[in-house]
PDB file of C-alpha atoms in Angstrom:
ATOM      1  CA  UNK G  23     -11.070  -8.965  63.879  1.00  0.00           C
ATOM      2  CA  UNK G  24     -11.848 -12.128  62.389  1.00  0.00           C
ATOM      3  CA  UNK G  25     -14.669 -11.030  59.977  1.00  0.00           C
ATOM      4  CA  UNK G  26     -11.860  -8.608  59.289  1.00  0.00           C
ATOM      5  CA  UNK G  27      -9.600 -10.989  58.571  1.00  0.00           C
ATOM      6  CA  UNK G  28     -11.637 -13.565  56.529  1.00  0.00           C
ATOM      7  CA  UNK G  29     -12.963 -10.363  54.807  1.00  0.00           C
ATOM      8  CA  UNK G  30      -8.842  -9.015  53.431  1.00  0.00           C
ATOM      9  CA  UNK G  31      -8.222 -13.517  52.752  1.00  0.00           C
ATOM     10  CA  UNK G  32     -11.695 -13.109  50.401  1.00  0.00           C
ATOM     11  CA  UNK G  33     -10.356  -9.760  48.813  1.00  0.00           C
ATOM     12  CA  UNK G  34      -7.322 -11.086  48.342  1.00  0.00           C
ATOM     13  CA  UNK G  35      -7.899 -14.241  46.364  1.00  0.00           C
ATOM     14  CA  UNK G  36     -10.610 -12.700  44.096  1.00  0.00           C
ATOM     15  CA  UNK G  37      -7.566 -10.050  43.278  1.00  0.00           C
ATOM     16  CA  UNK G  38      -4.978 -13.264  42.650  1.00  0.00           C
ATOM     17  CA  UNK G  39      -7.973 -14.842  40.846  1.00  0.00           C
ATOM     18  CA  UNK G  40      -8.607 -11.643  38.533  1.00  0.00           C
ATOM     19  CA  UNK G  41      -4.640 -10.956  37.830  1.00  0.00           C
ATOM     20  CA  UNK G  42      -4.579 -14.876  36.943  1.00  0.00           C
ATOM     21  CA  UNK G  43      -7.393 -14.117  34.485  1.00  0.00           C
ATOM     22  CA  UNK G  44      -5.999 -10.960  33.268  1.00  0.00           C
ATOM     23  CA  UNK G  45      -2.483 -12.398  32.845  1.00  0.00           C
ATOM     24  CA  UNK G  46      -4.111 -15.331  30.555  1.00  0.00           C
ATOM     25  CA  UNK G  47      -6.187 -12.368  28.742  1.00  0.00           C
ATOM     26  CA  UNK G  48      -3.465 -10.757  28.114  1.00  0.00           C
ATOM     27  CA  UNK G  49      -1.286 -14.008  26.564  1.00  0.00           C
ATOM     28  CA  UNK G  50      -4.107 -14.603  24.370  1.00  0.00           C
ATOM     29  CA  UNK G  51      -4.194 -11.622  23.246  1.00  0.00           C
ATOM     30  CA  UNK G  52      -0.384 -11.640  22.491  1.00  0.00           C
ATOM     31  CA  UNK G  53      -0.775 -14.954  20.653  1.00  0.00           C
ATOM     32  CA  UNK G  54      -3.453 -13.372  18.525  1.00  0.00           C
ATOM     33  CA  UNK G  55      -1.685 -10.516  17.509  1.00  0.00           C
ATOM     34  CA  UNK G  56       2.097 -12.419  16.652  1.00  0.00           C
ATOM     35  CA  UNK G  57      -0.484 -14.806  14.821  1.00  0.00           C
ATOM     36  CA  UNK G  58      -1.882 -11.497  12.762  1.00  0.00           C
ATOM     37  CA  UNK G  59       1.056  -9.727  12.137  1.00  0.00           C
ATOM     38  CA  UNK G  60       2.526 -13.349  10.594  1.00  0.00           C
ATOM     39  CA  UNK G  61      -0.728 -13.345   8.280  1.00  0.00           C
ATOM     40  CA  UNK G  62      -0.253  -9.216   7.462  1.00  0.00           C
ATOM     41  CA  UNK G  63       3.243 -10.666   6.423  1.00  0.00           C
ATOM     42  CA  UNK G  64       2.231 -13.725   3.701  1.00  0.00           C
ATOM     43  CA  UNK G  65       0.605 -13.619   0.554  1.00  0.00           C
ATOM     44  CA  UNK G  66      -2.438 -15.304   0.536  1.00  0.00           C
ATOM     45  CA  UNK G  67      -2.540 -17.180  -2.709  1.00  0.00           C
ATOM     46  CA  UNK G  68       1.397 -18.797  -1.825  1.00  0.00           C
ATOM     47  CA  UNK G  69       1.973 -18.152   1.322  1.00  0.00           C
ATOM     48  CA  UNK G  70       5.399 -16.760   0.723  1.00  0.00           C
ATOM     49  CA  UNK G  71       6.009 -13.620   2.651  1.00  0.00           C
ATOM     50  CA  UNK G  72       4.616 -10.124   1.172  1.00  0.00           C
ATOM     51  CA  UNK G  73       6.229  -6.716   0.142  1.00  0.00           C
ATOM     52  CA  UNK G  74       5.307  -5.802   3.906  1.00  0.00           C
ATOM     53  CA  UNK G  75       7.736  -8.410   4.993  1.00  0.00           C
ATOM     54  CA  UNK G  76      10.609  -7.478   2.908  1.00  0.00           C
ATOM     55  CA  UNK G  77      10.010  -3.581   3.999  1.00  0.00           C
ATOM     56  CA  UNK G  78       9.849  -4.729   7.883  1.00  0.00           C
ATOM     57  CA  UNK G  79      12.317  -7.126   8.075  1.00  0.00           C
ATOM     58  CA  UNK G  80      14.826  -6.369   5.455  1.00  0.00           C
ATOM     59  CA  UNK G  81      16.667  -3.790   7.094  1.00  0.00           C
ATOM     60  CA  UNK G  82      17.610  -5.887   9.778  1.00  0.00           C
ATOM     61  CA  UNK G  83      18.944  -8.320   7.027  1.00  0.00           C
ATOM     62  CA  UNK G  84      21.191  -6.068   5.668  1.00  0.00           C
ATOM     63  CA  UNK G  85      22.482  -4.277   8.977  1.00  0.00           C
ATOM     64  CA  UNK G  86      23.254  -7.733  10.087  1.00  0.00           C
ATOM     65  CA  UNK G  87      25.396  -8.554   6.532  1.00  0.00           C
ATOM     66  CA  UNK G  88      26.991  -4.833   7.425  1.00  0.00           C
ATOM     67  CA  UNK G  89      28.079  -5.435  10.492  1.00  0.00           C
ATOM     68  CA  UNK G  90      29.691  -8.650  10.507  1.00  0.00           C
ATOM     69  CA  UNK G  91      30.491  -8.076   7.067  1.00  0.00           C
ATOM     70  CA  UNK G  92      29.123 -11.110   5.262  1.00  0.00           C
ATOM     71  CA  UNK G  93      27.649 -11.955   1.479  1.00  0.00           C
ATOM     72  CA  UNK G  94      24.350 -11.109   0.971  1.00  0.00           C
ATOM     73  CA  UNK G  95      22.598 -13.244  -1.954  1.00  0.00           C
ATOM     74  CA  UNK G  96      19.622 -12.095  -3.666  1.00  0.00           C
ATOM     75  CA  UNK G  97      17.686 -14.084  -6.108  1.00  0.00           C
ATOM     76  CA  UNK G  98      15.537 -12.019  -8.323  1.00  0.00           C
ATOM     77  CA  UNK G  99      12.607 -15.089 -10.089  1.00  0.00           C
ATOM     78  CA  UNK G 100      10.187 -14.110 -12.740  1.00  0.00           C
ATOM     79  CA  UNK G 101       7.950 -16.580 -14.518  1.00  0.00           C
ATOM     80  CA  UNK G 102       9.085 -16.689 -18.276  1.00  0.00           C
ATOM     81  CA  UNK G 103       5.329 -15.808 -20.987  1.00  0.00           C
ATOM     82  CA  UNK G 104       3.319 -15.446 -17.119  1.00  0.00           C
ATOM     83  CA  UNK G 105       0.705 -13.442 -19.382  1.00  0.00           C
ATOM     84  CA  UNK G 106       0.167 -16.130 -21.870  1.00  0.00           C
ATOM     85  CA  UNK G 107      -0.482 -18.344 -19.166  1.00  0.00           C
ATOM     86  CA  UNK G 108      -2.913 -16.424 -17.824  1.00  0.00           C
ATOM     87  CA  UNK G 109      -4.049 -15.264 -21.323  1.00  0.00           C
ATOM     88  CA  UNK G 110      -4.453 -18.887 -22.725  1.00  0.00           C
ATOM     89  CA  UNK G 111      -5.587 -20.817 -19.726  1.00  0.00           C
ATOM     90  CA  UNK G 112      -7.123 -18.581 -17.552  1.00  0.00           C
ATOM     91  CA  UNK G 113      -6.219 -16.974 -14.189  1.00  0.00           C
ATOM     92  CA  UNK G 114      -6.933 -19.833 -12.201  1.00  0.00           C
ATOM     93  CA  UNK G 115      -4.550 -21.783 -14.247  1.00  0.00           C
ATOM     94  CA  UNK G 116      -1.793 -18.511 -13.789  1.00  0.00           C
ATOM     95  CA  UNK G 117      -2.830 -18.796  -9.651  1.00  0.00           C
ATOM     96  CA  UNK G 118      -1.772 -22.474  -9.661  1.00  0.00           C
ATOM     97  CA  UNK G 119       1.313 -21.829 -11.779  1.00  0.00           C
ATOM     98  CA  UNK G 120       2.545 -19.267  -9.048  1.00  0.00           C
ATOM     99  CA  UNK G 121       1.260 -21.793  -6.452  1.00  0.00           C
ATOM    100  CA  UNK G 122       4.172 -24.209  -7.638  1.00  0.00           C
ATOM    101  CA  UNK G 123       6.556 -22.183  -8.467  1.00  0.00           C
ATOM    102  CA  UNK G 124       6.479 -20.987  -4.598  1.00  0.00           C
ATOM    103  CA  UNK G 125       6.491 -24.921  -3.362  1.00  0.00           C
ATOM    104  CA  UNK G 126       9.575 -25.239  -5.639  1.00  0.00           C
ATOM    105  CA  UNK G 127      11.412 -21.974  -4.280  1.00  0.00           C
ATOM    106  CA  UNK G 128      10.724 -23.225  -0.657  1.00  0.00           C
ATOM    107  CA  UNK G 129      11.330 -27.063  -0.791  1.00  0.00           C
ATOM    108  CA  UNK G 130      14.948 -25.842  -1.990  1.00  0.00           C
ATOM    109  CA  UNK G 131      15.512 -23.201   0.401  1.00  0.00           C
ATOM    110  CA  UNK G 132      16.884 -25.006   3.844  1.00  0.00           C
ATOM    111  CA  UNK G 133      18.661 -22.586   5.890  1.00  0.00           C
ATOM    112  CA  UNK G 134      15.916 -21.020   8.759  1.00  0.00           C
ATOM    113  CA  UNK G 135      17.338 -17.340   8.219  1.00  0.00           C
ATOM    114  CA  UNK G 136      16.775 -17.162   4.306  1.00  0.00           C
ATOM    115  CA  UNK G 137      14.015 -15.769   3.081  1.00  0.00           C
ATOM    116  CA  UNK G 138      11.088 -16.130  -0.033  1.00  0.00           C
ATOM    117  CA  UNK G 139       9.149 -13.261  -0.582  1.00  0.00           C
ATOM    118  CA  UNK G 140       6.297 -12.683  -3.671  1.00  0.00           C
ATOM    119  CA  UNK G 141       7.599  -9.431  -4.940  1.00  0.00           C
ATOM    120  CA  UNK G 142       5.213  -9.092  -7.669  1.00  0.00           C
ATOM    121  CA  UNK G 143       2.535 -10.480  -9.963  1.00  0.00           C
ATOM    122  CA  UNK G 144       4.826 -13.420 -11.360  1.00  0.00           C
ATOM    123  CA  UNK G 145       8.317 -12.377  -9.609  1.00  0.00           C
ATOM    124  CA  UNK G 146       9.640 -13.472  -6.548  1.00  0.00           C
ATOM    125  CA  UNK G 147      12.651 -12.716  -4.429  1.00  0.00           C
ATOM    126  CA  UNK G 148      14.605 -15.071  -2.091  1.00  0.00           C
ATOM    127  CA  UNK G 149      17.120 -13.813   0.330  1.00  0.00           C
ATOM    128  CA  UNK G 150      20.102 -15.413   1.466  1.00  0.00           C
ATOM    129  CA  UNK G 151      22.229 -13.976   4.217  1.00  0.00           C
ATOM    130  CA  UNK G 152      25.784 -15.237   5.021  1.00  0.00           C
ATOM    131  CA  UNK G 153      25.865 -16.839   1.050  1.00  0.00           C
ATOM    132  CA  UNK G 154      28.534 -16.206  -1.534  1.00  0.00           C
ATOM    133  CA  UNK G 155      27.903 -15.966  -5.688  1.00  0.00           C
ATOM    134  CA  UNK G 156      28.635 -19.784  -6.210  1.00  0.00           C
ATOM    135  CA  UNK G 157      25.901 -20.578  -3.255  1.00  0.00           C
ATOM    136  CA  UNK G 158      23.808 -18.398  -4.511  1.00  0.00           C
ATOM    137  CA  UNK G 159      24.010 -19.173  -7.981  1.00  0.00           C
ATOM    138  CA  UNK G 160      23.882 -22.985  -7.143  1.00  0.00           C
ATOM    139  CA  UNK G 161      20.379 -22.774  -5.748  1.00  0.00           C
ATOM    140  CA  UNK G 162      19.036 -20.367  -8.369  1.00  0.00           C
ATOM    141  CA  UNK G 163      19.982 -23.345 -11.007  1.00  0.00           C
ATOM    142  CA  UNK G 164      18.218 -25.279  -8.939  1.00  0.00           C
ATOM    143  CA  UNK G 165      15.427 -23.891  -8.575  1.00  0.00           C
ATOM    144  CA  UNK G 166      15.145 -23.117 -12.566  1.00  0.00           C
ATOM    145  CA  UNK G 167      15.728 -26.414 -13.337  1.00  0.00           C
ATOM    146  CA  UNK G 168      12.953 -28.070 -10.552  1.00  0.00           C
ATOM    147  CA  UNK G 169      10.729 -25.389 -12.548  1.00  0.00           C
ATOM    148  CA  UNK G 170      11.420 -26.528 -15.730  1.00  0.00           C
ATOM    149  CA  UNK G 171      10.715 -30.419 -14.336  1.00  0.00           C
ATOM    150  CA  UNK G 172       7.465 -29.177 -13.123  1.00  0.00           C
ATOM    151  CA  UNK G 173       4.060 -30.674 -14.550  1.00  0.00           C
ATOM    152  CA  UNK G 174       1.510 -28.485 -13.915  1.00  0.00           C
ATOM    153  CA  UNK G 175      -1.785 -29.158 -15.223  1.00  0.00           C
ATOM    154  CA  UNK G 176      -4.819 -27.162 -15.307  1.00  0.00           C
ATOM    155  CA  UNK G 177      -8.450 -28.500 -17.057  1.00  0.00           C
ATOM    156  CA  UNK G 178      -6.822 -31.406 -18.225  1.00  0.00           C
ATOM    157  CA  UNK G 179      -3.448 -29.243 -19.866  1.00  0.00           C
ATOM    158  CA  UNK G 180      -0.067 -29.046 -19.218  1.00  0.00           C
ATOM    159  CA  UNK G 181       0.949 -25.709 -18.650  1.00  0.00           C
ATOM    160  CA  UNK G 182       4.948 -25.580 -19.476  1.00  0.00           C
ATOM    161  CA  UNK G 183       6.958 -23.416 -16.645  1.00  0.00           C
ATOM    162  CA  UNK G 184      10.222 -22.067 -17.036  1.00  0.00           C
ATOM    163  CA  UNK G 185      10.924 -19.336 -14.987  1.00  0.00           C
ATOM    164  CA  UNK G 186      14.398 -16.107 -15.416  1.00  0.00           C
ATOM    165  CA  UNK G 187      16.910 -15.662 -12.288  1.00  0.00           C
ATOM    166  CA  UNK G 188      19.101 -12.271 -11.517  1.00  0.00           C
ATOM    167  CA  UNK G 189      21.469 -13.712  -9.380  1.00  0.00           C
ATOM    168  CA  UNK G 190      22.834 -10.386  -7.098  1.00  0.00           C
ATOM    169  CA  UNK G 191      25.829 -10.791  -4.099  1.00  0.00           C
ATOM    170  CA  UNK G 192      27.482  -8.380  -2.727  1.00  0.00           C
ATOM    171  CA  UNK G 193      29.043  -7.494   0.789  1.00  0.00           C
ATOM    172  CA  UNK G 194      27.097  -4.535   1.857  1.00  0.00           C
ATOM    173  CA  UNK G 195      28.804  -1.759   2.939  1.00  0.00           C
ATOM    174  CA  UNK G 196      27.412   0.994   5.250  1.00  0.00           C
ATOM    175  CA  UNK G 197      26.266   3.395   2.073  1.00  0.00           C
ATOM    176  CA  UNK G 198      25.491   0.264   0.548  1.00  0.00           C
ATOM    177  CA  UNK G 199      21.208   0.137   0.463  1.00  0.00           C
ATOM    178  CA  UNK G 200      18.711  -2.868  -0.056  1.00  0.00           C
ATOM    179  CA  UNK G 201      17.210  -0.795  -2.793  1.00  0.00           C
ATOM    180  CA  UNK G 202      20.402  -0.566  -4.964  1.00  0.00           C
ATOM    181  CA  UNK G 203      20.821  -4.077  -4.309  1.00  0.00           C
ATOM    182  CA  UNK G 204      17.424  -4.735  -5.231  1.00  0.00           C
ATOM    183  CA  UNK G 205      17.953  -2.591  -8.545  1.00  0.00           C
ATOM    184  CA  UNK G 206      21.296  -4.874  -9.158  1.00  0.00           C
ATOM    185  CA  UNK G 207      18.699  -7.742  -8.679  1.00  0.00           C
ATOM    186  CA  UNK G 208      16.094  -6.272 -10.938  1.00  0.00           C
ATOM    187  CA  UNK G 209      18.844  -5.710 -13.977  1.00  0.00           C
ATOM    188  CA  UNK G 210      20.514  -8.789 -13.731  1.00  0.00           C
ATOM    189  CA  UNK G 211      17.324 -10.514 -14.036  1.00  0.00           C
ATOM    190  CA  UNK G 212      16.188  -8.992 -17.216  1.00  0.00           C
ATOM    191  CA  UNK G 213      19.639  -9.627 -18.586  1.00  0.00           C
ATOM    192  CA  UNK G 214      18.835 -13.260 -18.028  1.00  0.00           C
ATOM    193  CA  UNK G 215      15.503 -12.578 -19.432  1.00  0.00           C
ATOM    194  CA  UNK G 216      17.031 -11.287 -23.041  1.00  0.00           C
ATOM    195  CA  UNK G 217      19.119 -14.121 -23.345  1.00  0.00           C
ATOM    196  CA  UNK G 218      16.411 -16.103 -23.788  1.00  0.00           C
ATOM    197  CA  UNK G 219      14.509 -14.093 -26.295  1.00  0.00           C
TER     198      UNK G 219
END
């Protein structure tokens, strides 16, 4: 009975001792796969969130601005002459233009539930939840006019940055989709472009 017993006490703490080392398996496994899908979710060269991100998370965004019927902000960025950048200093030079353009866009963005995405070669989209036109429009002059400061340099030249803002808010109704918004985005942001031409 007592080689019995001692026998079921051994069992039973190599079973405790495996389910210990199973459970911590299992967390690390957990942590490497939040840690992944964060990476699938950034662009590598700025580490602004992706396309990927905007598909995932964005419809959360909006059902969120639906429901409790708040502003939704978007800011539509594109790099004014990006291809004479690249054209007359190289793509290296172009990569570290979009590299500071990105710090700009999030040194300026504060609030934990906005969010910057790289939604193109030069172009980039921030999101705003829960922010009205003058908000949004506020931070978009910021952010052109940081730009503008900027002093990028690349083999020894300054590469002058200036970069065109569509400035979209709307309450989103139920019919109301991130793609039309996106659109509104898009347009206003070329309108801004031709006034500068």
């Amino acid at each position: 009975v007592r080689l019995q017993e001692a026998h079921a006490a051994e069992l039973e703490a190599r079973v405790l001792a495996r389910t210990q080392d199973l459970d911590k398996a299992l967390g690390e496994l957990t942590e490497a796969n939040a840690r992944l899908q964060e990476l699938s979710q950034r662009d590598a060269l700025t580490t602004l969130h992706n396309r990927q991100f905007l598909a995932e998370r964005m419809p959360k965004v909006r059902g969120t601005a639906v429901r409790w019927k708040q502003s939704l902000g978007l800011l539509m960025i594109d790099i004014d002459h990006f291809k004479q950048v690249n054209d007359v200093h190289g793509h290296a030079a172009g990569d570290e233009a979009l590299k500071a353009v990105a710090e700009v866009i999030l040194r300026i963005m504060r609030r934990p539930g906005d969010h910057a995405i790289r939604y193109g070669g030069e172009e980039f989209l921030v999101v705003l939840p829960q922010t009205h036109a003058a908000g949004a429009a506020h931070i978009a002059e910021r952010i052109r006019e940081e730009v503008e400061a900027l002093t990028v340099t690349y083999g020894g030249q300054v590469i002058p940055l200036t970069v065109s803002i569509g400035v979209a808010c709307t309450t989103p109704g139920p019919r109301t989709s991130m793609a039309l918004m996106l659109q509104l985005a898009d347009r206003l942001l070329y309108q801004a472009k031709d006034r500068k031409s």
